[in-house]
Amino acid sequence: MKRRADEDNWTSAQILSEALPFIQRHAGKTIVIKFGGNAMGSETLTQQFANDVVLLRQCGLRPVVVHGGGPQIGSMLDRLKIKSEFVDGLRVSDMETVGVAEMVLSGAINKSIVAAINQAGGQGVGLSGRDANLILAEAVNKDLGFTGRPVSVDPSVIHALTDAESGFIPVISPISGSADGTRYNVNADTAAGVIAGALNAARLMLLTDIEGVMDSEKNLLTDLSTKDAQALIENGTAKGGMIPKLGTAIDAIEQGVEAVVILDGRRAHGLLVELFTDVGAGTLIK
Ligand code: ADP
Ligand code: MG
C-alpha cells in the first residue's frame, strides 16, 4: 500500500469533513426509504443502495427500508401465465396474483435487500406488513380484488429493531394482512407513507426510476407544496405510478413527516446527496 496521499485522497477527506454538520443534524432521526421496483433493476444498484443505507445507520440515523417490486411481480406473473392489469397505478389482484405478489415481495426481493445490507456490514431484518400486525389492511374496493389499503399501523416491531443497541435495519415488504388473516397487496409507496407517519419520520425518501416529479413539459420540479402536489394529480400531469407517490407524500406530511423527497434510485448515492450536502436531489415536497 502506498503511504503518500494523492489529490483525490485529500478531496475525499475534505468531503467527509464537510458532511459533519449534516451528520450531526440527522443523528438519531428516522428516515423511511422506499426502494422502487423499477429502481432496483440490477444487483449493482441494489448493493450501492444497501451500502448507502448502512452508511446512514453508521452515522447514527435510523433508516427503515420499504420496498416495492412491480416489475419483478410482473415477470413472475408472465412466467406463470397469469394476467393482471393496473388502474390508476394500482395493480388489480385476484387470489392467484396476491399469492405471487407475496412470494416475490416477502420472499425473493425482501431477502435480496436484506442480504445486500448484511453484505455491506449492516444488520438487515426482513419483515412484511403481516409481521407483528405492522400494517392491517382492507380492500381498496371490490374491483381491485386483494389490492389493499392500510387501515392501521403498529410500529412497535420497528422501534424494537431500530432502538436496539445493535442497530438493526428493518426491510419491509408491503404485503399486509387483515384482522381475519386475508392478505392484501398494498402499494409500496402507500405502505412507506403510513410507516413514516407512524414513526414520525424526519424524511420519507421515495427512490424511483425517474429524476423526480416532472411538469407537463418534462422539466424537473425541485420543490412542491402539498397543494402543488394535489394539483398535479388533479390536472393529470401526474400519471400511473406517480399518482400514489404524490398522494402518499401529501398524507405523510399531514401525519407529521417533515418532508418527502422523490428521487432517482438509478443513480448511486442520491440518499447521501440529499442528506449530507446542502443541495438536494429530485423533488422535495413539504
Ligand atoms: P416505482 O417502481 O418506483 O414505484 P412507478 O412506475 O410506480 O415506479 O412510478 C414512477 C413512474 O411514474 C415514472 O417512471 C413515470 O413513468 C411515471 N410518471 C407519471 N407521471 C409523472 C410525472 N408527472 N413525473 C414523473 N414521473 C411520472
Ligand atoms: Mg409504483
Coordinates of N, CA and C in Angstrom, one line a residue, residues 103-194:
M103 N -45.1 -14.0 -2.6 CA -44.0 -14.8 -2.9 C -42.8 -14.0 -3.3
V104 N -43.0 -13.1 -4.3 CA -42.0 -12.3 -4.9 C -41.5 -11.2 -3.9
L105 N -42.5 -10.5 -3.3 CA -42.1 -9.4 -2.4 C -41.5 -9.8 -1.1
S106 N -42.3 -10.6 -0.3 CA -41.9 -11.0 1.0 C -40.8 -12.1 0.9
G107 N -40.7 -12.8 -0.2 CA -39.7 -13.8 -0.4 C -38.4 -13.2 -1.1
A108 N -38.4 -13.4 -2.4 CA -37.2 -13.2 -3.1 C -36.6 -11.7 -2.9
I109 N -37.4 -10.7 -3.2 CA -36.9 -9.4 -3.1 C -36.5 -9.0 -1.7
N110 N -37.4 -9.3 -0.7 CA -37.0 -8.9 0.6 C -35.7 -9.5 1.1
K111 N -35.5 -10.7 0.8 CA -34.3 -11.4 1.2 C -33.1 -10.9 0.4
S112 N -33.2 -10.5 -0.8 CA -32.1 -10.0 -1.6 C -31.6 -8.6 -1.0
I113 N -32.6 -7.8 -0.6 CA -32.2 -6.5 0.0 C -31.5 -6.7 1.4
V114 N -32.1 -7.6 2.2 CA -31.5 -8.0 3.5 C -30.1 -8.4 3.3
A115 N -29.9 -9.3 2.3 CA -28.6 -9.9 2.0 C -27.6 -8.8 1.6
A116 N -28.0 -7.8 0.8 CA -27.2 -6.8 0.4 C -26.8 -5.9 1.5
I117 N -27.7 -5.6 2.4 CA -27.4 -4.8 3.6 C -26.4 -5.6 4.5
N118 N -26.6 -6.8 4.7 CA -25.7 -7.6 5.5 C -24.3 -7.7 4.9
Q119 N -24.3 -7.8 3.5 CA -23.0 -7.8 2.8 C -22.2 -6.5 3.0
A120 N -23.0 -5.4 3.2 CA -22.3 -4.1 3.4 C -22.0 -3.9 4.9
G121 N -22.2 -4.9 5.7 CA -21.8 -4.9 7.1 C -22.8 -4.4 8.0
G122 N -24.1 -4.2 7.5 CA -25.2 -3.8 8.4 C -25.9 -5.1 8.9
Q123 N -27.0 -4.8 9.6 CA -27.8 -5.9 10.2 C -29.2 -5.8 9.7
G124 N -29.5 -6.2 8.5 CA -30.9 -6.1 7.9 C -31.8 -7.2 8.5
V125 N -33.0 -6.8 8.8 CA -34.0 -7.8 9.2 C -35.2 -7.7 8.4
G126 N -35.6 -8.7 7.7 CA -36.8 -8.7 6.8 C -38.1 -8.9 7.5
L127 N -39.1 -8.1 7.1 CA -40.4 -8.1 7.7 C -41.4 -7.9 6.6
S128 N -42.7 -8.2 6.8 CA -43.7 -7.7 5.9 C -44.8 -7.0 6.8
G129 N -45.7 -6.4 6.1 CA -46.8 -5.8 6.9 C -47.5 -6.8 7.8
R130 N -47.4 -8.1 7.5 CA -48.1 -9.1 8.3 C -47.4 -9.4 9.6
D131 N -46.1 -9.1 9.7 CA -45.3 -9.4 10.9 C -45.7 -8.5 12.0
A132 N -46.1 -9.1 13.2 CA -46.4 -8.3 14.4 C -47.5 -7.3 14.1
N133 N -48.4 -7.6 13.2 CA -49.5 -6.7 12.8 C -49.0 -5.3 12.4
L134 N -47.9 -5.2 11.8 CA -47.3 -3.9 11.4 C -48.3 -3.1 10.7
I135 N -48.9 -3.7 9.6 CA -49.9 -2.9 8.9 C -51.2 -3.8 8.7
L136 N -52.3 -3.3 9.2 CA -53.6 -4.0 9.0 C -54.2 -3.3 7.8
A137 N -54.7 -4.2 6.8 CA -55.2 -3.6 5.6 C -56.7 -4.0 5.3
E138 N -57.3 -3.3 4.4 CA -58.6 -3.8 3.9 C -58.6 -3.5 2.4
A139 N -59.6 -4.1 1.7 CA -59.7 -4.0 0.3 C -59.9 -2.5 -0.1
V140 N -59.2 -2.0 -1.2 CA -59.4 -0.7 -1.7 C -60.8 -0.6 -2.2
N141 N -61.2 -1.5 -3.0 CA -62.6 -1.7 -3.4 C -62.7 -3.0 -4.1
K142 N -64.0 -3.5 -4.4 CA -64.2 -4.8 -4.9 C -63.5 -5.1 -6.3
D143 N -63.5 -4.0 -7.1 CA -62.9 -4.2 -8.5 C -61.4 -4.5 -8.5
L144 N -60.7 -4.0 -7.4 CA -59.3 -4.3 -7.4 C -58.9 -5.6 -6.6
G145 N -59.9 -6.3 -6.2 CA -59.7 -7.6 -5.6 C -58.9 -7.5 -4.3
F146 N -57.8 -8.2 -4.2 CA -57.0 -8.2 -3.0 C -55.9 -7.1 -3.0
T147 N -56.2 -6.0 -3.6 CA -55.3 -4.9 -3.5 C -55.9 -4.1 -2.3
G148 N -54.9 -3.9 -1.4 CA -55.4 -3.3 -0.1 C -54.9 -1.9 0.2
R149 N -55.6 -1.3 1.2 CA -55.1 -0.1 1.7 C -54.9 -0.2 3.2
P150 N -53.9 0.5 3.8 CA -53.7 0.3 5.2 C -54.9 0.9 6.0
V151 N -55.3 0.3 7.1 CA -56.3 0.9 8.0 C -55.6 1.2 9.3
S152 N -54.6 0.5 9.7 CA -53.9 0.9 10.9 C -52.4 0.4 10.9
V153 N -51.6 1.0 11.6 CA -50.2 0.7 11.7 C -49.7 0.5 13.1
D154 N -49.0 -0.6 13.4 CA -48.5 -0.7 14.8 C -46.9 -0.8 14.6
P155 N -46.2 0.3 14.9 CA -44.8 0.4 14.6 C -43.9 -0.2 15.7
S156 N -44.5 -0.9 16.7 CA -43.7 -1.4 17.8 C -42.5 -2.3 17.4
V157 N -42.8 -3.2 16.4 CA -41.7 -4.1 16.0 C -40.5 -3.3 15.4
I158 N -40.9 -2.2 14.7 CA -39.8 -1.4 14.1 C -39.0 -0.7 15.1
H159 N -39.7 -0.1 16.1 CA -39.0 0.6 17.2 C -38.1 -0.4 17.9
A160 N -38.6 -1.7 18.1 CA -37.8 -2.7 18.8 C -36.5 -2.9 18.1
L161 N -36.5 -2.9 16.7 CA -35.3 -3.1 15.9 C -34.4 -1.9 15.8
T162 N -35.0 -0.7 15.5 CA -34.1 0.4 15.3 C -33.6 1.0 16.6
D163 N -34.3 0.8 17.7 CA -33.8 1.3 19.0 C -32.8 0.4 19.7
A164 N -32.7 -0.8 19.2 CA -31.8 -1.8 19.8 C -30.4 -1.3 19.7
E165 N -29.6 -1.7 20.7 CA -28.2 -1.3 20.7 C -27.4 -1.7 19.4
S166 N -27.8 -2.8 18.9 CA -27.0 -3.3 17.7 C -27.5 -2.6 16.4
G167 N -28.6 -1.8 16.5 CA -29.0 -1.0 15.3 C -29.4 -1.8 14.1
F168 N -30.5 -2.7 14.3 CA -31.0 -3.4 13.1 C -31.6 -2.5 12.1
I169 N -31.6 -2.9 10.9 CA -32.2 -2.1 9.8 C -33.4 -2.9 9.3
P170 N -34.6 -2.4 9.6 CA -35.8 -3.2 9.1 C -36.0 -3.0 7.6
V171 N -36.3 -4.1 6.9 CA -36.5 -4.1 5.5 C -37.9 -4.7 5.3
I172 N -38.9 -3.9 4.8 CA -40.3 -4.2 4.9 C -40.9 -4.4 3.5
S173 N -41.5 -5.6 3.4 CA -42.4 -5.9 2.2 C -43.8 -5.4 2.5
P174 N -44.4 -4.7 1.5 CA -45.7 -4.1 1.8 C -46.9 -5.1 1.9
I175 N -46.7 -6.4 1.6 CA -47.9 -7.3 1.8 C -48.4 -7.3 3.2
S176 N -49.7 -7.0 3.4 CA -50.2 -6.8 4.7 C -51.4 -7.7 4.9
G177 N -51.8 -7.9 6.2 CA -52.9 -8.8 6.5 C -54.1 -8.0 7.1
S178 N -55.3 -8.6 7.1 CA -56.4 -8.0 7.7 C -56.6 -8.8 9.1
A179 N -57.5 -8.3 9.9 CA -57.8 -8.9 11.2 C -58.1 -10.4 11.0
D180 N -58.8 -10.8 9.9 CA -59.3 -12.2 9.7 C -58.2 -13.0 8.9
G181 N -57.0 -12.4 8.7 CA -56.0 -13.2 8.1 C -55.9 -13.1 6.6
T182 N -56.8 -12.4 6.0 CA -56.7 -12.2 4.5 C -55.5 -11.4 4.2
R183 N -54.8 -11.8 3.1 CA -53.6 -11.0 2.8 C -54.0 -10.0 1.6
Y184 N -53.4 -8.8 1.7 CA -53.6 -7.8 0.7 C -52.3 -7.3 0.1
N185 N -52.3 -7.0 -1.1 CA -51.2 -6.4 -1.8 C -51.4 -4.8 -1.7
V186 N -50.5 -4.2 -0.9 CA -50.6 -2.8 -0.6 C -49.5 -2.1 -1.5
N187 N -49.8 -1.0 -2.1 CA -48.8 -0.3 -2.9 C -47.7 0.1 -1.9
A188 N -46.5 -0.1 -2.4 CA -45.3 0.1 -1.5 C -45.1 1.5 -1.1
D189 N -45.5 2.5 -2.0 CA -45.4 3.9 -1.7 C -46.3 4.2 -0.5
T190 N -47.6 3.7 -0.6 CA -48.6 3.9 0.4 C -48.1 3.3 1.7
A191 N -47.6 2.1 1.7 CA -47.1 1.4 2.9 C -45.9 2.2 3.5
A192 N -45.0 2.7 2.7 CA -43.9 3.5 3.2 C -44.4 4.8 3.9
G193 N -45.4 5.4 3.3 CA -46.0 6.6 3.8 C -46.6 6.4 5.2
V194 N -47.4 5.4 5.4 CA -48.1 5.2 6.7 C -47.1 4.8 7.7

